[in-house]
Amino acid sequence: DAGVIQSPRHEVTEMGQEVTLRCKPISGHDYLFWYRQTMMRGLELLIYFNNNVPIDDSGMPEDRFSAKMPNASFSTLKIQPSEPRDSAVYFCASSPPWTGGVEQYFGPGTRLTVT
Amino acid sequence: SQQGEEDPQALSIQEGENATMNCSYKTSINNLQWYRQNSGRGLVHLILIRSNEREKHSGRLRVTLDTSKKSSSLLITASRAADTASYFCATSTNSGSARQLTFGSGTQLTVLP
């Protein structure tokens, strides 16, 4: 059974460019989370969805960040325009309904480098 | 500062020895989880302990929770080289959304063959 799938695994872009990160959650999971991990700040929750609806986006750093979940099997995190301080590993995680979103399964992450 | 803080930040042991990692947190919690992260990979859920539980076992893992001290420990018995990874505690609190996990900064465990 495939786990959470993220693409791309690595992204290098120049400051000012738009970046789109993609995530396919585990089939049957109804919660989807986007996290960012840096050495300085550790793992931070950016936004999460339940049944494709954004529930809490209070962790999104600023208006340059946006996330969508058009259907149960796909989500995107977009940064426009990107800045060097956005460099981090971005993780997507999903969670099955029988855990109420508490037990989360993480994807392999996308390592973003903004130069 | 983060809700969960692991201690120690780094731990190096010989294969076969036991490894103990601690996590302290600040506010009341619904539950606490431990995750493992291998280098360059995503986090893997290990075990969840609820606030009304004191101890839980899963294979070679033993987790304890002391809500009066706001602390938890993860014990890995008979460690193996494959246990080398970073270990994070994550708390789910009573305020806000129970789905919001707050992760600690992690303990880097190295098991030497």
Tab-separated table of C-alpha atoms in Angstrom:
chain	number	residue	atom	x	y	z
A	1	ASP	CA	0.000	0.000	0.000
A	2	ALA	CA	1.547	3.328	-1.036
A	3	GLY	CA	2.206	5.849	1.662
A	4	VAL	CA	1.920	9.607	1.345
A	5	ILE	CA	3.462	10.707	-1.942
A	6	GLN	CA	5.113	14.070	-2.370
A	7	SER	CA	6.611	15.698	-5.428
A	8	PRO	CA	9.077	16.935	-6.260
A	9	ARG	CA	11.534	15.483	-3.740
A	10	HIS	CA	13.961	18.321	-4.346
A	11	GLU	CA	13.333	21.802	-5.703
A	12	VAL	CA	15.887	24.508	-6.330
A	13	THR	CA	14.573	27.857	-7.458
A	14	GLU	CA	15.555	31.478	-7.586
A	15	MET	CA	14.136	34.150	-5.337
A	16	GLY	CA	10.907	35.571	-6.729
A	17	GLN	CA	9.857	32.445	-8.556
A	18	GLU	CA	6.640	30.558	-7.866
A	19	VAL	CA	6.993	27.153	-6.256
A	20	THR	CA	4.306	24.479	-6.130
A	21	LEU	CA	4.623	21.436	-3.905
A	22	ARG	CA	2.314	18.481	-4.377
A	23	CYS	CA	0.936	15.801	-2.117
A	24	LYS	CA	-1.134	12.672	-2.534
A	25	PRO	CA	-2.444	11.412	0.815
A	26	ILE	CA	-3.055	7.802	1.717
A	27	SER	CA	-6.349	6.600	0.259
A	28	GLY	CA	-9.145	6.726	2.819
A	29	HIS	CA	-7.475	9.320	5.011
A	30	ASP	CA	-9.632	12.383	5.594
A	31	TYR	CA	-7.072	14.681	7.236
A	32	LEU	CA	-4.165	16.284	5.419
A	33	PHE	CA	-1.434	18.381	6.999
A	34	TRP	CA	1.381	20.532	5.639
A	35	TYR	CA	4.470	21.009	7.827
A	36	ARG	CA	7.750	22.840	7.401
A	37	GLN	CA	10.987	21.673	9.025
A	38	THR	CA	14.083	23.815	9.534
A	39	MET	CA	17.063	23.491	11.837
A	40	MET	CA	16.196	26.748	13.566
A	41	ARG	CA	12.469	26.285	14.098
A	42	GLY	CA	12.032	22.524	14.001
A	43	LEU	CA	8.796	21.088	12.660
A	44	GLU	CA	5.956	23.587	12.276
A	45	LEU	CA	2.369	22.972	11.230
A	46	LEU	CA	1.380	25.287	8.399
A	47	ILE	CA	-2.188	24.252	7.583
A	48	TYR	CA	-4.470	21.263	7.763
A	49	PHE	CA	-7.556	20.082	5.924
A	50	ASN	CA	-10.410	17.802	6.901
A	51	ASN	CA	-12.512	16.337	4.098
A	52	ASN	CA	-10.796	18.721	1.672
A	53	VAL	CA	-11.791	21.812	3.687
A	54	PRO	CA	-9.076	23.995	5.261
A	55	ILE	CA	-9.619	23.920	9.016
A	56	ASP	CA	-6.712	25.887	10.432
A	57	ASP	CA	-4.222	27.938	8.449
A	58	SER	CA	-2.884	29.937	11.367
A	59	GLY	CA	0.565	28.478	10.809
A	60	MET	CA	0.895	29.803	7.280
A	61	PRO	CA	3.689	32.362	7.574
A	62	GLU	CA	2.293	35.025	5.267
A	63	ASP	CA	0.192	35.737	2.222
A	64	ARG	CA	2.884	34.401	-0.057
A	65	PHE	CA	1.855	30.920	1.038
A	66	SER	CA	-1.369	29.275	-0.110
A	67	ALA	CA	-2.671	25.714	-0.010
A	68	LYS	CA	-5.487	23.961	-1.787
A	69	MET	CA	-7.107	20.567	-1.695
A	70	PRO	CA	-9.361	20.238	-4.739
A	71	ASN	CA	-10.185	16.597	-4.002
A	72	ALA	CA	-9.519	13.846	-1.495
A	73	SER	CA	-6.434	12.594	-3.301
A	74	PHE	CA	-4.489	15.755	-4.038
A	75	SER	CA	-3.209	18.883	-2.333
A	76	THR	CA	-0.824	21.668	-3.273
A	77	LEU	CA	1.215	24.161	-1.296
A	78	LYS	CA	2.210	27.196	-3.294
A	79	ILE	CA	4.743	29.893	-2.493
A	80	GLN	CA	4.616	33.017	-4.616
A	81	PRO	CA	7.002	34.792	-4.682
A	82	SER	CA	9.573	32.579	-3.007
A	83	GLU	CA	12.304	33.973	-0.755
A	84	PRO	CA	15.573	32.452	0.531
A	85	ARG	CA	14.097	32.177	4.055
A	86	ASP	CA	11.520	29.746	2.666
A	87	SER	CA	14.277	27.175	2.215
A	88	ALA	CA	13.250	24.155	4.271
A	89	VAL	CA	11.919	20.620	4.035
A	90	TYR	CA	8.155	20.618	3.522
A	91	PHE	CA	6.257	17.570	4.690
A	92	CYS	CA	2.757	16.477	3.897
A	93	ALA	CA	1.014	14.095	6.288
A	94	SER	CA	-2.356	12.405	6.257
A	95	SER	CA	-4.434	10.816	8.971
A	96	PRO	CA	-7.248	8.267	8.963
A	97	PRO	CA	-10.703	9.114	10.280
A	98	TRP	CA	-10.605	6.501	13.053
A	99	THR	CA	-7.822	8.419	14.831
A	100	GLY	CA	-9.577	11.762	14.514
A	101	GLY	CA	-6.576	13.243	12.763
A	102	VAL	CA	-4.246	12.593	15.680
A	103	GLU	CA	-2.090	9.750	14.324
A	104	GLN	CA	-0.338	11.120	11.290
A	105	TYR	CA	1.520	9.455	8.434
A	106	PHE	CA	4.216	11.541	6.829
A	107	GLY	CA	5.470	11.678	3.276
A	108	PRO	CA	9.186	11.749	2.432
A	109	GLY	CA	9.214	15.538	2.164
A	110	THR	CA	10.236	18.089	-0.444
A	111	ARG	CA	13.567	19.803	0.138
A	112	LEU	CA	13.191	23.371	-1.119
A	113	THR	CA	16.188	25.592	-1.721
A	114	VAL	CA	15.578	29.191	-2.729
A	115	THR	CA	18.699	31.009	-3.923
B	1	SER	CA	9.438	27.978	22.688
B	2	GLN	CA	8.182	24.597	21.597
B	3	GLN	CA	5.623	22.665	23.600
B	4	GLY	CA	7.769	19.536	23.714
B	5	GLU	CA	11.448	19.570	24.509
B	6	GLU	CA	13.476	16.396	24.204
B	7	ASP	CA	16.417	15.526	26.347
B	8	PRO	CA	19.166	14.760	25.561
B	9	GLN	CA	19.645	16.470	22.211
B	10	ALA	CA	22.025	13.706	21.157
B	11	LEU	CA	22.680	10.211	22.478
B	12	SER	CA	25.269	7.688	21.376
B	13	ILE	CA	25.191	4.089	22.620
B	14	GLN	CA	26.499	0.647	21.715
B	15	GLU	CA	24.312	-1.911	19.987
B	16	GLY	CA	22.471	-4.007	22.542
B	17	GLU	CA	22.263	-1.249	25.135
B	18	ASN	CA	19.048	0.482	26.121
B	19	ALA	CA	18.318	4.052	25.031
B	20	THR	CA	16.190	6.433	27.047
B	21	MET	CA	14.914	9.742	25.747
B	22	ASN	CA	12.845	12.244	27.667
B	23	CYS	CA	10.274	14.817	26.663
B	24	SER	CA	8.950	17.681	28.746
B	25	TYR	CA	6.005	19.865	27.866
B	26	LYS	CA	4.354	22.957	29.293
B	27	THR	CA	0.567	22.754	29.064
B	28	SER	CA	-2.068	20.093	29.661
B	29	ILE	CA	-2.285	17.537	26.884
B	30	ASN	CA	-4.803	15.144	25.375
B	31	ASN	CA	-2.151	12.719	24.280
B	32	LEU	CA	1.528	12.444	23.459
B	33	GLN	CA	3.116	10.638	20.552
B	34	TRP	CA	6.623	9.586	19.639
B	35	TYR	CA	7.852	9.677	16.055
B	36	ARG	CA	11.098	8.538	14.437
B	37	GLN	CA	12.804	10.284	11.547
B	38	ASN	CA	15.600	8.643	9.615
B	39	SER	CA	17.998	10.984	7.877
B	40	GLY	CA	16.419	12.517	4.796
B	41	ARG	CA	13.085	10.801	5.356
B	42	GLY	CA	9.649	11.649	6.718
B	43	LEU	CA	8.513	11.001	10.265
B	44	VAL	CA	7.197	7.595	11.224
B	45	HIS	CA	4.632	7.234	13.977
B	46	LEU	CA	5.842	4.935	16.768
B	47	ILE	CA	3.409	5.062	19.641
B	48	LEU	CA	0.653	7.183	21.168
B	49	ILE	CA	-0.103	7.458	24.877
B	50	ARG	CA	-3.232	9.159	26.153
B	51	SER	CA	-3.271	11.537	29.092
B	52	ASN	CA	-5.044	8.969	31.291
B	53	GLU	CA	-2.422	6.291	30.599
B	54	ARG	CA	0.843	5.931	32.484
B	55	GLU	CA	2.734	3.354	30.476
B	56	LYS	CA	2.519	1.720	27.073
B	57	HIS	CA	4.545	-0.933	25.280
B	58	SER	CA	5.079	-1.724	21.630
B	59	GLY	CA	7.703	-4.322	20.799
B	60	ARG	CA	11.045	-3.004	22.064
B	61	LEU	CA	9.523	0.385	22.860
B	62	ARG	CA	8.262	1.445	26.257
B	63	VAL	CA	6.696	4.851	26.797
B	64	THR	CA	5.807	6.378	30.132
B	65	LEU	CA	3.809	9.498	30.839
B	66	ASP	CA	3.792	11.513	34.058
B	67	THR	CA	1.205	14.256	33.709
B	68	SER	CA	2.031	15.663	37.141
B	69	LYS	CA	5.577	16.342	35.974
B	70	LYS	CA	4.511	17.075	32.393
B	71	SER	CA	7.048	14.621	31.075
B	72	SER	CA	7.324	11.451	29.043
B	73	SER	CA	10.101	9.004	28.350
B	74	LEU	CA	10.783	6.657	25.461
B	75	LEU	CA	12.849	3.568	26.200
B	76	ILE	CA	14.247	1.463	23.368
B	77	THR	CA	15.530	-1.850	24.676
B	78	ALA	CA	18.254	-3.948	23.085
B	79	SER	CA	19.063	-1.243	20.561
B	80	ARG	CA	20.143	-2.005	17.006
B	81	ALA	CA	22.135	-0.025	14.485
B	82	ALA	CA	18.885	0.392	12.533
B	83	ASP	CA	17.444	2.375	15.448
B	84	THR	CA	19.807	5.228	14.561
B	85	ALA	CA	17.486	8.160	13.850
B	86	SER	CA	16.024	11.318	15.341
B	87	TYR	CA	13.185	10.814	17.778
B	88	PHE	CA	10.509	13.447	18.340
B	89	CYS	CA	7.744	13.760	20.856
B	90	ALA	CA	4.543	15.456	19.716
B	91	THR	CA	1.785	16.727	21.945
B	92	SER	CA	-1.857	17.365	21.291
B	93	THR	CA	-3.288	19.894	23.724
B	94	ASN	CA	-6.674	20.635	25.212
B	95	SER	CA	-6.814	24.097	23.669
B	96	GLY	CA	-7.224	24.652	19.982
B	97	SER	CA	-7.581	21.728	17.651
B	98	ALA	CA	-6.728	18.278	18.921
B	99	ARG	CA	-5.293	17.545	15.495
B	100	GLN	CA	-2.616	20.180	15.888
B	101	LEU	CA	0.525	18.398	16.946
B	102	THR	CA	3.351	20.389	18.456
B	103	PHE	CA	6.698	18.705	17.941
B	104	GLY	CA	9.785	18.964	20.092
B	105	SER	CA	13.246	19.581	18.741
B	106	GLY	CA	14.182	15.906	18.770
B	107	THR	CA	16.848	13.597	20.135
B	108	GLN	CA	19.443	12.322	17.696
B	109	LEU	CA	20.164	8.698	18.601
B	110	THR	CA	23.237	6.948	17.232
B	111	VAL	CA	23.591	3.219	17.837
B	112	LEU	CA	27.118	2.024	17.199
B	113	PRO	CA	27.595	-1.508	15.863
